[in-house]
Amino acid sequence: MTLTIVALLPAYQNTNGDSENAAVLRRRAEWAGLEARVVAVDTREQLPARVDAVVLGSGSDSSLEQSRGRLLTMHDELRTWGTEGVPILAVGTGWELLSWGIERPDGSSVEGLGILPGRAVPAPARITGDLVVASPRFGTLVGFENHAREYVGAEGSPLGRVRSGVGNSRGSGQEGVVMGSVIGTHLHGPVLAKNPAFADHLLGVAAERASLAYEPGPRAAMVDEYATAAREAQLGAVRAAAPLARG
């Protein structure tokens, strides 16, 4: 069986390269000896008959309404995938579009699809920089954040606790939201390239649903050394900057 990984709306939701998380999943599956493919889906008609994992990246605010309109045509499929346990990773505005909604500074709003709890609200200023998260499920996650909104209403189901950076903000100290196998996060990177254990968890879930066994292959172990070096460099920079920030 071939694992089918859907990259949703890559033409609109790939501002920070987050759609490439789908390519990370495909490559790691292949290194484990599994057959896998990535299907780019910008319209409902392009959806494959079987979906084993879904990646939805982040886009610009100028494309919010267009992206929402396209996602609405797939609303039933998204709900079904979430209910059935298909791993769905949504990053940035992709995550916000799956929430209850997005509030704008002018008082207008974009209604979300209601797949994930919570909503996005305007932040006092744009939030950018390194983001380090302690996740009970995935360990330490690293990446960078770049968002103009904070996220509220997800206090009971975060991805993890913020160790450096802002995350969901509003004083929550939390980052992301998890609902079953659906995960929303501010972590760019792409996040799965920098955090192999996170990628392996999603692949493990996808493989198990397909009655397949997933174990990271030797090539993955070699590549993970590069990811470890990149993670340590980022964590070192964060630790070095902390005293300056306190001063």
Short mmCIF file of C-alpha atoms in Angstrom, two decimals:
data_model
loop_
_atom_site.label_atom_id
_atom_site.label_comp_id
_atom_site.label_asym_id
_atom_site.label_seq_id
_atom_site.Cartn_x
_atom_site.Cartn_y
_atom_site.Cartn_z
CA MET A 1 0.00 0.00 0.00
CA THR A 2 1.15 3.54 -0.79
CA LEU A 3 0.74 6.19 1.89
CA THR A 4 -0.95 9.27 0.43
CA ILE A 5 0.04 12.57 2.01
CA VAL A 6 -2.07 15.55 0.97
CA ALA A 7 -0.54 19.03 0.82
CA LEU A 8 -3.59 21.29 1.04
CA LEU A 9 -3.65 24.58 -0.89
CA PRO A 10 0.10 24.80 -1.57
CA ALA A 11 -0.55 27.56 -4.11
CA TYR A 12 -2.02 29.77 -1.36
CA GLN A 13 -0.76 28.41 1.97
CA ASN A 14 3.00 28.07 1.64
CA THR A 15 4.36 31.47 2.60
CA ASN A 16 6.92 30.04 5.03
CA GLY A 17 7.55 26.78 3.17
CA ASP A 18 5.26 24.87 5.53
CA SER A 19 3.76 22.78 2.73
CA GLU A 20 7.17 21.12 2.56
CA ASN A 21 6.24 19.28 5.75
CA ALA A 22 4.43 16.91 3.38
CA ALA A 23 7.70 16.22 1.57
CA VAL A 24 9.39 15.49 4.91
CA LEU A 25 6.75 12.87 5.70
CA ARG A 26 7.07 11.27 2.28
CA ARG A 27 10.85 11.06 2.43
CA ARG A 28 10.94 9.62 5.95
CA ALA A 29 8.33 7.04 4.96
CA GLU A 30 10.47 6.02 1.99
CA TRP A 31 13.57 5.78 4.19
CA ALA A 32 11.57 3.36 6.33
CA GLY A 33 10.91 1.16 3.30
CA LEU A 34 7.32 2.31 2.75
CA GLU A 35 5.82 3.57 -0.47
CA ALA A 36 4.54 7.13 -0.18
CA ARG A 37 3.42 10.01 -2.37
CA VAL A 38 2.50 13.66 -1.93
CA VAL A 39 -0.62 14.94 -3.65
CA ALA A 40 -0.97 18.72 -3.98
CA VAL A 41 -4.63 19.69 -3.60
CA ASP A 42 -5.87 23.20 -4.39
CA THR A 43 -9.44 22.19 -5.28
CA ARG A 44 -11.82 19.55 -3.96
CA GLU A 45 -11.74 17.80 -7.34
CA GLN A 46 -8.05 17.03 -6.81
CA LEU A 47 -8.63 15.07 -3.60
CA PRO A 48 -7.40 11.47 -3.87
CA ALA A 49 -9.70 8.58 -2.99
CA ARG A 50 -7.59 7.71 0.07
CA VAL A 51 -5.85 10.15 2.41
CA ASP A 52 -3.37 9.01 5.08
CA ALA A 53 -2.02 12.37 6.30
CA VAL A 54 -2.72 16.06 5.64
CA VAL A 55 -0.50 19.14 5.77
CA LEU A 56 -1.93 22.68 5.60
CA GLY A 57 0.60 25.50 5.61
CA SER A 58 0.43 29.21 6.35
CA GLY A 59 -0.47 31.95 3.89
CA SER A 60 -0.74 35.71 3.74
CA ASP A 61 -3.78 37.60 4.99
CA SER A 62 -4.52 38.68 1.44
CA SER A 63 -5.38 35.07 0.59
CA LEU A 64 -7.44 34.30 3.72
CA GLU A 65 -10.86 34.60 2.08
CA GLN A 66 -9.82 32.65 -1.00
CA SER A 67 -8.23 29.89 1.08
CA ARG A 68 -11.27 29.74 3.33
CA GLY A 69 -13.56 29.40 0.33
CA ARG A 70 -11.57 26.49 -1.01
CA LEU A 71 -11.36 24.79 2.38
CA LEU A 72 -15.11 25.13 2.82
CA THR A 73 -15.64 22.88 -0.20
CA MET A 74 -13.63 20.22 1.70
CA HIS A 75 -15.25 20.82 5.08
CA ASP A 76 -16.94 17.41 5.22
CA GLU A 77 -13.73 15.62 4.30
CA LEU A 78 -11.72 17.54 6.91
CA ARG A 79 -14.24 16.66 9.62
CA THR A 80 -14.27 13.03 8.56
CA TRP A 81 -10.48 12.81 8.54
CA GLY A 82 -10.30 14.39 11.99
CA THR A 83 -12.95 12.04 13.37
CA GLU A 84 -11.30 8.97 11.85
CA GLY A 85 -7.85 9.82 13.21
CA VAL A 86 -6.09 10.92 10.01
CA PRO A 87 -3.07 13.03 11.10
CA ILE A 88 -3.63 16.67 10.13
CA LEU A 89 -0.89 19.26 10.68
CA ALA A 90 -2.01 22.88 10.23
CA VAL A 91 0.48 25.75 10.57
CA GLY A 92 -0.04 29.49 10.98
CA THR A 93 -3.03 30.87 9.09
CA GLY A 94 -3.84 27.32 7.96
CA TRP A 95 -4.42 26.50 11.63
CA GLU A 96 -6.40 29.71 12.14
CA LEU A 97 -8.70 28.83 9.24
CA LEU A 98 -9.50 25.50 10.91
CA SER A 99 -10.40 27.29 14.17
CA TRP A 100 -13.63 29.01 15.19
CA GLY A 101 -12.52 32.12 13.34
CA ILE A 102 -10.11 35.01 12.81
CA GLU A 103 -10.73 38.50 14.17
CA ARG A 104 -9.24 41.50 12.35
CA PRO A 105 -8.10 44.83 13.82
CA ASP A 106 -10.88 46.70 12.00
CA GLY A 107 -13.54 44.63 13.77
CA SER A 108 -14.34 42.36 10.84
CA SER A 109 -13.80 38.64 11.04
CA VAL A 110 -13.25 35.53 8.95
CA GLU A 111 -15.34 32.58 10.05
CA GLY A 112 -13.30 29.44 10.52
CA LEU A 113 -14.25 25.86 9.74
CA GLY A 114 -14.61 24.93 13.42
CA ILE A 115 -12.36 21.86 13.20
CA LEU A 116 -10.15 23.05 16.10
CA PRO A 117 -11.16 24.88 19.30
CA GLY A 118 -10.22 28.52 19.81
CA ARG A 119 -9.90 31.58 17.65
CA ALA A 120 -7.26 34.03 16.43
CA VAL A 121 -7.38 37.62 17.71
CA PRO A 122 -5.23 40.66 16.85
CA ALA A 123 -1.92 40.96 18.69
CA PRO A 124 -0.62 44.37 19.88
CA ALA A 125 2.35 43.97 17.51
CA ARG A 126 3.62 41.37 15.06
CA ILE A 127 5.23 38.39 16.80
CA THR A 128 8.45 37.04 15.27
CA GLY A 129 11.49 35.12 16.44
CA ASP A 130 12.66 31.77 17.73
CA LEU A 131 10.06 29.56 19.37
CA VAL A 132 10.93 26.70 21.71
CA VAL A 133 8.16 24.49 23.09
CA ALA A 134 8.17 21.72 25.69
CA SER A 135 5.65 19.17 24.47
CA PRO A 136 4.62 16.26 26.72
CA ARG A 137 4.17 14.09 23.64
CA PHE A 138 7.05 15.18 21.39
CA GLY A 139 9.69 16.54 23.75
CA THR A 140 11.38 19.85 22.91
CA LEU A 141 10.13 21.39 19.68
CA VAL A 142 11.98 24.21 17.94
CA GLY A 143 11.11 26.53 15.08
CA PHE A 144 10.30 30.16 14.47
CA GLU A 145 7.09 32.10 14.79
CA ASN A 146 5.83 34.87 12.54
CA HIS A 147 2.24 35.88 13.24
CA ALA A 148 0.12 39.00 13.72
CA ARG A 149 -2.49 37.32 15.93
CA GLU A 150 -2.72 35.63 19.27
CA TYR A 151 -4.79 32.50 19.86
CA VAL A 152 -7.41 32.12 22.60
CA GLY A 153 -9.77 29.35 23.66
CA ALA A 154 -7.32 26.45 23.40
CA GLU A 155 -6.10 26.40 27.00
CA GLY A 156 -7.26 22.84 27.65
CA SER A 157 -5.49 21.21 24.71
CA PRO A 158 -2.16 22.90 23.83
CA LEU A 159 0.66 21.32 21.86
CA GLY A 160 3.01 22.30 24.68
CA ARG A 161 4.40 24.97 27.01
CA VAL A 162 6.45 27.87 25.66
CA ARG A 163 10.06 27.84 26.86
CA SER A 164 11.20 30.69 24.63
CA GLY A 165 9.13 32.92 22.39
CA VAL A 166 5.47 33.90 22.56
CA GLY A 167 3.29 31.12 21.14
CA ASN A 168 -0.44 31.54 21.68
CA SER A 169 0.21 34.47 24.06
CA ARG A 170 -2.42 36.37 26.10
CA GLY A 171 -0.36 35.20 29.07
CA SER A 172 -1.21 31.54 28.51
CA GLY A 173 2.37 30.32 28.22
CA GLN A 174 1.06 27.79 25.73
CA GLU A 175 1.68 26.98 22.10
CA GLY A 176 -0.60 25.34 19.58
CA VAL A 177 -3.68 23.21 19.96
CA VAL A 178 -4.33 19.47 19.65
CA MET A 179 -7.67 17.81 19.02
CA GLY A 180 -7.25 14.08 18.53
CA SER A 181 -4.92 13.70 15.54
CA VAL A 182 -5.44 17.31 14.36
CA ILE A 183 -2.62 19.66 15.38
CA GLY A 184 -2.35 23.42 14.96
CA THR A 185 0.89 25.31 15.61
CA HIS A 186 2.76 28.56 14.99
CA LEU A 187 6.00 26.60 14.46
CA HIS A 188 7.55 27.24 11.06
CA GLY A 189 10.76 25.70 9.85
CA PRO A 190 9.32 23.53 8.30
CA VAL A 191 8.60 22.15 11.75
CA LEU A 192 8.87 18.47 10.79
CA ALA A 193 12.34 18.89 9.28
CA LYS A 194 13.66 20.38 12.52
CA ASN A 195 11.76 17.99 14.79
CA PRO A 196 12.05 14.40 13.46
CA ALA A 197 10.29 12.84 16.46
CA PHE A 198 7.23 14.94 15.64
CA ALA A 199 7.32 13.71 12.03
CA ASP A 200 7.79 10.10 13.13
CA HIS A 201 4.76 10.31 15.41
CA LEU A 202 2.53 11.49 12.56
CA LEU A 203 3.91 8.80 10.27
CA GLY A 204 3.40 6.17 12.93
CA VAL A 205 -0.26 7.11 13.23
CA ALA A 206 -0.72 7.17 9.45
CA ALA A 207 1.01 3.82 9.00
CA GLU A 208 -0.93 2.13 11.78
CA ARG A 209 -4.22 3.27 10.24
CA ALA A 210 -3.06 1.69 6.98
CA SER A 211 -2.09 -1.56 8.76
CA LEU A 212 1.60 -0.87 8.12
CA ALA A 213 4.58 -0.83 10.47
CA TYR A 214 6.71 2.30 10.61
CA GLU A 215 10.23 2.36 11.99
CA PRO A 216 12.67 5.15 11.03
CA GLY A 217 15.28 3.82 8.61
CA PRO A 218 19.10 4.13 8.77
CA ARG A 219 19.05 7.05 6.34
CA ALA A 220 16.71 8.89 8.70
CA ALA A 221 19.14 8.42 11.57
CA MET A 222 21.93 9.95 9.48
CA VAL A 223 19.84 12.93 8.38
CA ASP A 224 18.59 13.42 11.94
CA GLU A 225 22.14 14.28 12.95
CA TYR A 226 21.82 17.42 10.83
CA ALA A 227 18.47 18.20 12.46
CA THR A 228 20.03 17.72 15.89
CA ALA A 229 22.86 20.10 15.02
CA ALA A 230 20.38 22.71 13.77
CA ARG A 231 18.25 22.31 16.89
CA GLU A 232 21.27 22.66 19.20
CA ALA A 233 22.42 25.76 17.34
CA GLN A 234 19.00 27.36 17.75
CA LEU A 235 18.71 26.36 21.40
CA GLY A 236 22.22 27.71 22.03
CA ALA A 237 21.31 31.03 20.44
CA VAL A 238 18.15 31.20 22.55
CA ARG A 239 20.09 30.49 25.76
CA ALA A 240 22.70 33.10 24.84
CA ALA A 241 20.04 35.72 24.16
CA ALA A 242 18.13 35.06 27.39
CA PRO A 243 20.52 36.97 29.70
CA LEU A 244 20.44 39.93 27.28
CA ALA A 245 16.65 39.88 27.30
CA ARG A 246 16.58 39.84 31.12
CA GLY A 247 19.10 42.67 31.25
#
